[in-house]
XYZ file of C-alpha atoms in Angstrom:
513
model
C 188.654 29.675 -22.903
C 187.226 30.869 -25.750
C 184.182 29.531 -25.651
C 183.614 31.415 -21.874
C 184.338 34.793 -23.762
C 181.557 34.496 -26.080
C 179.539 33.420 -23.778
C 180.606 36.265 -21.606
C 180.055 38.597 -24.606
C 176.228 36.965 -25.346
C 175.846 37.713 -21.979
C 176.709 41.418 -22.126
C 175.229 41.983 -25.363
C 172.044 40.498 -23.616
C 171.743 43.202 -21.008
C 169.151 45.760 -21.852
C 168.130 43.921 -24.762
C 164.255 43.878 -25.579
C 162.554 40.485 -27.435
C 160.923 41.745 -30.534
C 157.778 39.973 -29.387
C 156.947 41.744 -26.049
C 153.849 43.130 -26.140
C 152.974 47.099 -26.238
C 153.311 49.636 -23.362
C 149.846 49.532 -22.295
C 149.593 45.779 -22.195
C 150.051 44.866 -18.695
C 150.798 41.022 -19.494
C 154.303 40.002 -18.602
C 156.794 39.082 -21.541
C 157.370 34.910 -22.301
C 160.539 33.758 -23.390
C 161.148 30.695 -25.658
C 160.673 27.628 -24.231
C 163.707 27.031 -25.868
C 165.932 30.018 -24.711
C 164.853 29.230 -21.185
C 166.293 25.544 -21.168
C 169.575 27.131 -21.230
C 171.307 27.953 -18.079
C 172.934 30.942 -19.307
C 169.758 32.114 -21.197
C 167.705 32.183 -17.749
C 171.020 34.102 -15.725
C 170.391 36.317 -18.564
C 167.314 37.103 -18.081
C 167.209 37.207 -14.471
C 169.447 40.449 -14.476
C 167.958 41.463 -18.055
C 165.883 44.651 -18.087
C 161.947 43.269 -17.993
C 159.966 44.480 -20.802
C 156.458 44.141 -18.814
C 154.857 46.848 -17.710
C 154.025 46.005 -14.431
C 156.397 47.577 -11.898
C 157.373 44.580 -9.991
C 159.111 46.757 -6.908
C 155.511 48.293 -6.325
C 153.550 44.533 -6.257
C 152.219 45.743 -3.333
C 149.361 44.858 -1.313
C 146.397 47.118 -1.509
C 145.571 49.344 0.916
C 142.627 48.411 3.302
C 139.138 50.516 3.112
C 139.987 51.799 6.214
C 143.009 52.971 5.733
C 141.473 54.987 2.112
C 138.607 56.246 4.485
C 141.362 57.725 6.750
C 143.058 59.324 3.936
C 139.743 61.293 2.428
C 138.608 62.167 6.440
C 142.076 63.767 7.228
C 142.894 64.729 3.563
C 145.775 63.025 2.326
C 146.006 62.298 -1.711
C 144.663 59.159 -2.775
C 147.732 56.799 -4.347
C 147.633 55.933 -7.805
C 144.774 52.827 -8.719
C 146.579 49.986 -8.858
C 146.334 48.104 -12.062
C 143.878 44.866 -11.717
C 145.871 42.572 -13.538
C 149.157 42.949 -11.577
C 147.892 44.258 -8.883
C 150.724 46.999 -9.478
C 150.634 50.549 -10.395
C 151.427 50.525 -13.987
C 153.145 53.338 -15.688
C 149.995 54.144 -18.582
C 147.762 54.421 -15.408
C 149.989 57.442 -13.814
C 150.489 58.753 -17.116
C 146.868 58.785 -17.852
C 145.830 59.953 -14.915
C 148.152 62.799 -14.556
C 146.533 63.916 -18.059
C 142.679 63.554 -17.923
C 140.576 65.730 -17.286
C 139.414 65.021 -13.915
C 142.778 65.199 -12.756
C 143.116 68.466 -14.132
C 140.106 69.670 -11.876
C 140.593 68.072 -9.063
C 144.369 70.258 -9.201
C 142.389 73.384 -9.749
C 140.368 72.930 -6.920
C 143.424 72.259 -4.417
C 144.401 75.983 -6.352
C 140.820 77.353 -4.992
C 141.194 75.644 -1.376
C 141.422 78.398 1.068
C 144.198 78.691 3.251
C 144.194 76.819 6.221
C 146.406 78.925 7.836
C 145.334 82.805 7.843
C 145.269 84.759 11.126
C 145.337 87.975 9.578
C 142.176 87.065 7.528
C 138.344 88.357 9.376
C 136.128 86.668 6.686
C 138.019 82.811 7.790
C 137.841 83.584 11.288
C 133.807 84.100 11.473
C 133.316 80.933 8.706
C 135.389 78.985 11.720
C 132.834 80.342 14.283
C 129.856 79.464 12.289
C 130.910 75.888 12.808
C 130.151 76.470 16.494
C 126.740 77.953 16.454
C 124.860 74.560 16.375
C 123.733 74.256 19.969
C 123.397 70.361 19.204
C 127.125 70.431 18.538
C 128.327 72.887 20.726
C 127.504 73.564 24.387
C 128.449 77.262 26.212
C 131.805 76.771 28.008
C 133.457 79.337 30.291
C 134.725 82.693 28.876
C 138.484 81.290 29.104
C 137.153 78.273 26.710
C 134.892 79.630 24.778
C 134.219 79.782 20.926
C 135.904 82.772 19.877
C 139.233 81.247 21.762
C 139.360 78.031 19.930
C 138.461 80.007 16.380
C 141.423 82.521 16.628
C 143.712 79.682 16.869
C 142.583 77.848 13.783
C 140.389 75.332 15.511
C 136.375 74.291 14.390
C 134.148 72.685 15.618
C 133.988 68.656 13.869
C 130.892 67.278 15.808
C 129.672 67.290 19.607
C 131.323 68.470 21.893
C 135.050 67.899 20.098
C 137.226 70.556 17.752
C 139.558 69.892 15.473
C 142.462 72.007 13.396
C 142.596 72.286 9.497
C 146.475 72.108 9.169
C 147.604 70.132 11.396
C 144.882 68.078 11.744
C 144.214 67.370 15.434
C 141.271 66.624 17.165
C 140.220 66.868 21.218
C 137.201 66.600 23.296
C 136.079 69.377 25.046
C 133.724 68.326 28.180
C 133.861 70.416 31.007
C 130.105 69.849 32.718
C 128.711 67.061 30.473
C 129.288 62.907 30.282
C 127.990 60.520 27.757
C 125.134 58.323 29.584
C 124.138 55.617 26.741
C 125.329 57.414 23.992
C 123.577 60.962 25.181
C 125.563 63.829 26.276
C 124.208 64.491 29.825
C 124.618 67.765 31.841
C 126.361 67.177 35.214
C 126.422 69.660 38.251
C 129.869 70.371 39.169
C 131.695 72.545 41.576
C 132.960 75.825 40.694
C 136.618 74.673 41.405
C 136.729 71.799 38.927
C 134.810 73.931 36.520
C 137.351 76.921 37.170
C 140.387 73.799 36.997
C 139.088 72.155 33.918
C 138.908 75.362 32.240
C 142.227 76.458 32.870
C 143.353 72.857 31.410
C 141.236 73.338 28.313
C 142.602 76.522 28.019
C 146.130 75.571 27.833
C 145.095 72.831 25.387
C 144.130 75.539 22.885
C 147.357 76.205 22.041
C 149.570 73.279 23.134
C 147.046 70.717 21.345
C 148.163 71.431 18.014
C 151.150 69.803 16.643
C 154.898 71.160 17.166
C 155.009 72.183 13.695
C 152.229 73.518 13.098
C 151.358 77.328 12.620
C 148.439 77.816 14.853
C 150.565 77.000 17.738
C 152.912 79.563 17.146
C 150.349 82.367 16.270
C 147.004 83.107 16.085
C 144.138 85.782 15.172
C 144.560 88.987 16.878
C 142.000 90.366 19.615
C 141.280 93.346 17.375
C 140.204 91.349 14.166
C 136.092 91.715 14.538
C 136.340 95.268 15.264
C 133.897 96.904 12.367
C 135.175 99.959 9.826
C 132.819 102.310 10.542
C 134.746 105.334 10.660
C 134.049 106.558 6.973
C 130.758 107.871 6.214
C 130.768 106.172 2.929
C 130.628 102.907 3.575
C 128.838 102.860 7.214
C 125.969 104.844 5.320
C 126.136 102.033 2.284
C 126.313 98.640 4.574
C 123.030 100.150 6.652
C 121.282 101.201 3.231
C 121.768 97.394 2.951
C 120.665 96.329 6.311
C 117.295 98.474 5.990
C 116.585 96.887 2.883
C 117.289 93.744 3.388
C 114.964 94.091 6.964
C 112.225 96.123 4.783
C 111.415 93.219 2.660
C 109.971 90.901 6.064
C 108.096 94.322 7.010
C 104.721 92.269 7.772
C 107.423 90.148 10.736
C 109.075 93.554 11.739
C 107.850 93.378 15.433
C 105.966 96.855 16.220
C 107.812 100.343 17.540
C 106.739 99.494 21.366
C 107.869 96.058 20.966
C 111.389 97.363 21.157
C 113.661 98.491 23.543
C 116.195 100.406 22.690
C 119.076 101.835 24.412
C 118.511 105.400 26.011
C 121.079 106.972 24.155
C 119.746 105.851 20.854
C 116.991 108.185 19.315
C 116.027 106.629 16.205
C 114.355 110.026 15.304
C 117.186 111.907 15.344
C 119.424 109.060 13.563
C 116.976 109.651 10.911
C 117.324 113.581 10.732
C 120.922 113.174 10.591
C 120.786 110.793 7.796
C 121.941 112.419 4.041
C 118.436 113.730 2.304
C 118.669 111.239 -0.897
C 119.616 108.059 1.947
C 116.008 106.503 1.435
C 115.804 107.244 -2.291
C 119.258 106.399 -4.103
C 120.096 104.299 -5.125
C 116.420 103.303 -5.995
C 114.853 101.288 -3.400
C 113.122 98.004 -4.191
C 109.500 97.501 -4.295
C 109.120 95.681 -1.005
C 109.772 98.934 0.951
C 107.211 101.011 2.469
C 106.440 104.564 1.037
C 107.564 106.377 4.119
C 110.740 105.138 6.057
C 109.746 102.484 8.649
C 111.066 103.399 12.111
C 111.424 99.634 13.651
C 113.936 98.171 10.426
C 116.358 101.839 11.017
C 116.276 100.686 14.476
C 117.691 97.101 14.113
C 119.640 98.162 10.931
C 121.245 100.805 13.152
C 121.910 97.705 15.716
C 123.594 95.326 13.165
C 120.379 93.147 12.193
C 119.787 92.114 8.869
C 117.455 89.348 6.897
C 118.630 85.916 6.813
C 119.438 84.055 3.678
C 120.008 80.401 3.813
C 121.994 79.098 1.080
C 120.118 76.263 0.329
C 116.560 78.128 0.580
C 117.014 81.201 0.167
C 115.688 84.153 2.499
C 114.170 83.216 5.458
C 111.058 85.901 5.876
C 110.974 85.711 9.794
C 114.151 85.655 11.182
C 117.178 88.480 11.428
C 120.897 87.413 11.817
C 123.650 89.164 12.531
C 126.822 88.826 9.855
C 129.643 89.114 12.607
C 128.366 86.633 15.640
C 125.822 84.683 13.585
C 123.430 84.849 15.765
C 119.578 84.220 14.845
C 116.623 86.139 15.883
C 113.295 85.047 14.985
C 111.496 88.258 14.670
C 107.947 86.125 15.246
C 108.604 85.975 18.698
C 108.563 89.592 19.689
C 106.170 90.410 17.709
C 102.609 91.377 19.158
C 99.797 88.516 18.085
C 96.914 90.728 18.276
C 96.638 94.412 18.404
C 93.870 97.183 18.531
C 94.207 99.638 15.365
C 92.383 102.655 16.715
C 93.845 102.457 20.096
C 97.051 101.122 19.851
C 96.775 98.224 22.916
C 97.969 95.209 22.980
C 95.272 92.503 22.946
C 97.415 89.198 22.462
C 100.771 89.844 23.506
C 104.174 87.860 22.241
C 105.871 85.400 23.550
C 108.337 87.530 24.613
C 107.931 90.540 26.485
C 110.177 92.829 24.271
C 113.024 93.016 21.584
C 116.766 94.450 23.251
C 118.679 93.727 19.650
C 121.884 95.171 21.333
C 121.429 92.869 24.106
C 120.300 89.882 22.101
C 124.081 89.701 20.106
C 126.413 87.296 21.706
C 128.725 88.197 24.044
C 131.700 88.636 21.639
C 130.273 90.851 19.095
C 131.471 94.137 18.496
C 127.909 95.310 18.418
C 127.408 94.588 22.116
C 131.003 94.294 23.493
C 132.904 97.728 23.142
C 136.381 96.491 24.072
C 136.223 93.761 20.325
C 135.326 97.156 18.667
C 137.845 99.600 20.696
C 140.921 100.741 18.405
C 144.139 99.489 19.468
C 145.778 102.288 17.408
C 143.722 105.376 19.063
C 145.003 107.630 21.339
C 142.193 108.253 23.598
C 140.025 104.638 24.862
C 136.784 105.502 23.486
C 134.631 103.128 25.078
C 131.984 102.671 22.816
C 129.884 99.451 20.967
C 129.612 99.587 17.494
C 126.693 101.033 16.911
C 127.535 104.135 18.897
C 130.533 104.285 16.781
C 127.846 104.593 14.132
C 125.502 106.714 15.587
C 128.131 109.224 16.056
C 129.967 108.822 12.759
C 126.368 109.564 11.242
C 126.221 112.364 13.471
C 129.756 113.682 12.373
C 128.774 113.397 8.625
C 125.958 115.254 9.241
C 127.324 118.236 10.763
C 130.346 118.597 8.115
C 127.506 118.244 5.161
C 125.884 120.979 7.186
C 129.258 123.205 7.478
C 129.536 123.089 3.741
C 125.968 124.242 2.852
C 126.338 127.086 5.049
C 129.984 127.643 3.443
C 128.413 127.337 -0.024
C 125.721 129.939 0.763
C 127.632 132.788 2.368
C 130.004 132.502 -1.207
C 126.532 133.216 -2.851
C 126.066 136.002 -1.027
C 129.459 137.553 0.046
C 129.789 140.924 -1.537
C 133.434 141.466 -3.454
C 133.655 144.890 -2.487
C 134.075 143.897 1.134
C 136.426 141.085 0.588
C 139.080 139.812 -1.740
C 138.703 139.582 -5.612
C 136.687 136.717 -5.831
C 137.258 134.161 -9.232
C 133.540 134.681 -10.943
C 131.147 131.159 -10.805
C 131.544 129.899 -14.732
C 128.146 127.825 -14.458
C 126.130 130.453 -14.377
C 123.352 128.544 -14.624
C 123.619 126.564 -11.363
C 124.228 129.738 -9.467
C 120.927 131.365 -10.811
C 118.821 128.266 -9.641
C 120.480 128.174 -5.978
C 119.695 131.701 -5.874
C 115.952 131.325 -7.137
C 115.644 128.563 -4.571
C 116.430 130.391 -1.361
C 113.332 131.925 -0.074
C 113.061 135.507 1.221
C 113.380 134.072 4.956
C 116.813 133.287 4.279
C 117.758 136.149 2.929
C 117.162 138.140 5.424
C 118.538 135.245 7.613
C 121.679 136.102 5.876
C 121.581 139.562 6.003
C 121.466 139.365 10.097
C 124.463 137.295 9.684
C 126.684 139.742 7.450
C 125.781 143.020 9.856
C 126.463 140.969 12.807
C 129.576 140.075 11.466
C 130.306 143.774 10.212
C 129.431 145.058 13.543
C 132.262 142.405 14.964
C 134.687 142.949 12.673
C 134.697 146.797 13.420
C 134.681 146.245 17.111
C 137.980 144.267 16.423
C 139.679 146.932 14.328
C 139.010 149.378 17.053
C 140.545 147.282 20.008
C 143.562 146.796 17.551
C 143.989 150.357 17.200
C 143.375 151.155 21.042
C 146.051 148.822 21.511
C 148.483 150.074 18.473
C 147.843 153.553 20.007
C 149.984 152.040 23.007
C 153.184 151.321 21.591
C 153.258 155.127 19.461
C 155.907 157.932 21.392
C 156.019 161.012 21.645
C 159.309 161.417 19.308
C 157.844 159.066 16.432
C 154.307 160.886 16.372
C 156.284 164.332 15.937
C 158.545 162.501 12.686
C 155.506 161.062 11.417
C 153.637 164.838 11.446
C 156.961 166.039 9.631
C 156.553 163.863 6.928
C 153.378 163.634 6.523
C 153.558 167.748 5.674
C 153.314 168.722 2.094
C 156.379 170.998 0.297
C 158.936 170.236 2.997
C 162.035 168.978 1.912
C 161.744 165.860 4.028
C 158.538 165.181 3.254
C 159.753 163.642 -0.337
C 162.704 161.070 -0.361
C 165.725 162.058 -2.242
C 167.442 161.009 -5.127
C 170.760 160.566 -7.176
C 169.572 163.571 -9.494
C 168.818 166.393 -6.563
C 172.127 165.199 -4.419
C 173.944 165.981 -8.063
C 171.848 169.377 -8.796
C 172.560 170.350 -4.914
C 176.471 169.643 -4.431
C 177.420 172.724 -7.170
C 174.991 175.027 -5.753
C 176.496 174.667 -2.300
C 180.327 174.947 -3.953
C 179.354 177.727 -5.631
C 177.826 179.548 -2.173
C 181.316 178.499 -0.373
C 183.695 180.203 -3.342
């Protein structure tokens, strides 16, 4: 009896017990017991249930995972698992540790900081970098308007290779064919009715929304009709991003195409544009040394129209093509472009390939600088139906009138005269006032001059009708009172006081004793 309790107490001391020979954390060998220890029976129960000492995780001795199950992982962008040690096959604790703290690890979580959201409807900037995936004509075929594009971008979806779209949060992919088949690995155009076009576009279009997962966030919302729509209601920055635009345009001037090349919309008179445009536009901030010495009609034109010079990231800017920021679209400038033309008369002797330039016409079909319902305000009271750049074109035009308003406002205070006014708070920089004053030329004054007399000659014409019409409302009973009191020495003519009523109540007691 005896003998089973201390063998009961070995047995319990034994638990959690660690052999002073077992070897460090980061040795991944497994611990070896006496050979003498382990010819006992109760020695090997013991260290069957025992704590192990080896660092090996035994309960995680599981098979690796096959390459392509890893390739799956990095295509749809699940976290690699820990590397499993290559001893035990196991992933060790020193490995996670280590891993957790080096350096790479440490980068690779600040770059899952910097990832951009996947799911932003609210956000213009993601919503064109998910159309530019699209663009590639190799990839992506022109499907009906119900299909199109700018559908599958507002509901988080891009395009992954031909013909087939896929979503960045929930991860999803689909096919979209609705007049092509693959022929030996080709994509092949097929003629189709216009009922199975109209049917398979109405199925596709349906898919857009109930294609994503039942989780995810895309299915439940997406972008907003009204996200492309352009600020250019504020003078300030309209007249900054088409400083940009003509710059950027100015430095390909030998590709510009030439001013009869163009055709522009018959509302749009670039000359006018130009007249309406602030004085210092083409001279601050300093322009670069790439632009012409006088203002080059054809680059206002196209920066008026949304066109600017493209920059590839990898080579930089591309000298003979334009591109528009919001639809992406390219324009190679070289192909509407005269070849060869006479100087001295102007005709054309080689023409281009291309009979002329529309650039309102030549944005896609979704941009706000073609389509005036993407740039209408939801918020206005009155529909405006107008593209972007008439939205410019009269914001310019707005801006130009109010700059006038206050010149003309800033003039007549130089020459209003205070005697015919109200006090007026004297100018303290003097000196400013003397120069506007030598600056206006004798032409203006008189200009001005003509204005104050006509305005004299008005204003008395309306102080006359106001007293023809005063003269109306006057009886015959107040014009006698007011003659009364307007007489001097009469009694009533002078309003009385506490001092006469006192000097004239004794007098008139003393007349009545």
């Amino acid at each position: 009896m005896n003998a089973t309790k201390r063998k009961f107490n070995t047995l319990i001391q034994g638990i959690g017990a660690r052999s002073p020979e077992s070897p460090d954390l980061d040795d991944g060998q497994p611990q070896t017991h006496d050979e003498e220890t382990a010819s006992s029976p109760l020695s090997r129960f013991s260290a069957s249930i025992s704590t192990p000492v080896k660092v090996g995780m035994p309960t995680f001795d599981t098979p690796s995972p096959s390459t392509d199950l890893l390739n799956k992982r990095r295509r749809i962008g699940v976290p690699e698992m820990t590397t499993p040690n290559k001893r035990t096959g196991g992933t060790t604790i020193s490995n996670v540790v280590l891993k957790k703290w080096t350096p790479a690890a440490t980068a690779t979580q600040k770059d899952a900081w910097t990832e951009p959201p996947r799911y932003c409807p609210n956000d213009r900037d993601e919503l064109i970098k998910r159309l530019a995936t699209f663009q590639e004509l190799t990839e992506w075929t022109p499907k009906p308007d119900k299909v199109n594009e700018i559908e599958w971008a507002k509901r988080g979806w891009v395009c992954q290779g031909k013909e087939r779209v896929r979503c960045n949060l929930c991860h999803k992919e689909l096919v979209v064919k609705t007049n092509t088949r693959t022929v030996d690995g080709k994509q092949v155009p097929v003629v189709v009715g216009s009922d199975v076009e109209q049917g398979l576009a109405k199925r596709f279009a349906g898919l857009i929304i109930e294609a994503h997962e039942e989780d995810c966030l895309w299915r439940r919302h997406g972008c907003d009709d009204s996200l492309l729509r352009l600020p250019l209601a504020v003078p300030k920055t309209a007249l900054a991003s088409l400083r940009e635009r003509y710059d950027d345009l100015c430095t390909r001037q030998s590709f510009l195409p030439y001013s009869f090349n163009l055709r522009l919309p018959p509302t749009l008179d670039v000359k006018a544009v130009r007249s309406q445009l602030p004085p210092t536009f083409f001279t601050e901030p300093p322009p670069p040394s790439t632009n012409p010495s006088s203002p080059s009609d054809v680059a206002l034109a196209l920066a008026l129209t949304g066109w600017q010079g493209l920059t590839n990231p990898r080579i930089g800017a591309v000298p003979n093509t334009a591109t528009c920021t919001t639809c992406l679209r390219r324009l190679g400038l070289w192909m509407f472009k005269s070849k060869e033309v006479d100087e001295a008369t102007g005709k054309i002797i080689v023409p281009a390939p291309m009979d002329h330039l529309d650039p309102v016409r030549e944005h896609r079909f979704f941009c706000p600088w073609r389509n005036a319902t993407v740039q209408q305000n939801p918020g206005a009271k009155t529909k405006d139906n107008k593209a972007a750049w008439e939205v410019l074109a009269q914001t310019l035009k707005n801006s130009a009138y109010l700059r006038q308003e206050s010149e003309r406002s800033t003039r007549r205070h130089l020459f209003h005269r205070p005697t015919a006014s109200l006090p007026v708070t004297p100018s303290r920089n003097r000196k400013q006032d003397d120069e506007a004053q030598a600056a206006i030329t004798p032409d203006k004054l008189e200009d001005e001059e003509e204005d104050m007399a006509a305005r004299d000659a008005k204003d008395k014409e309306r102080w006359a009708k106001l007293r023809r019409v005063k003269s109306l409302f006057d009886t015959k009973g107040r014009k006698k009172l007011q003659r009364t009191l307007s007489r001097p020495g009469t009694a009533s003519s002078r309003p009385t006081t506490a001092h006469s009523r006192q000097e004239s109540t004794p007098s008139k007691l003393g007349e009545k004793a």
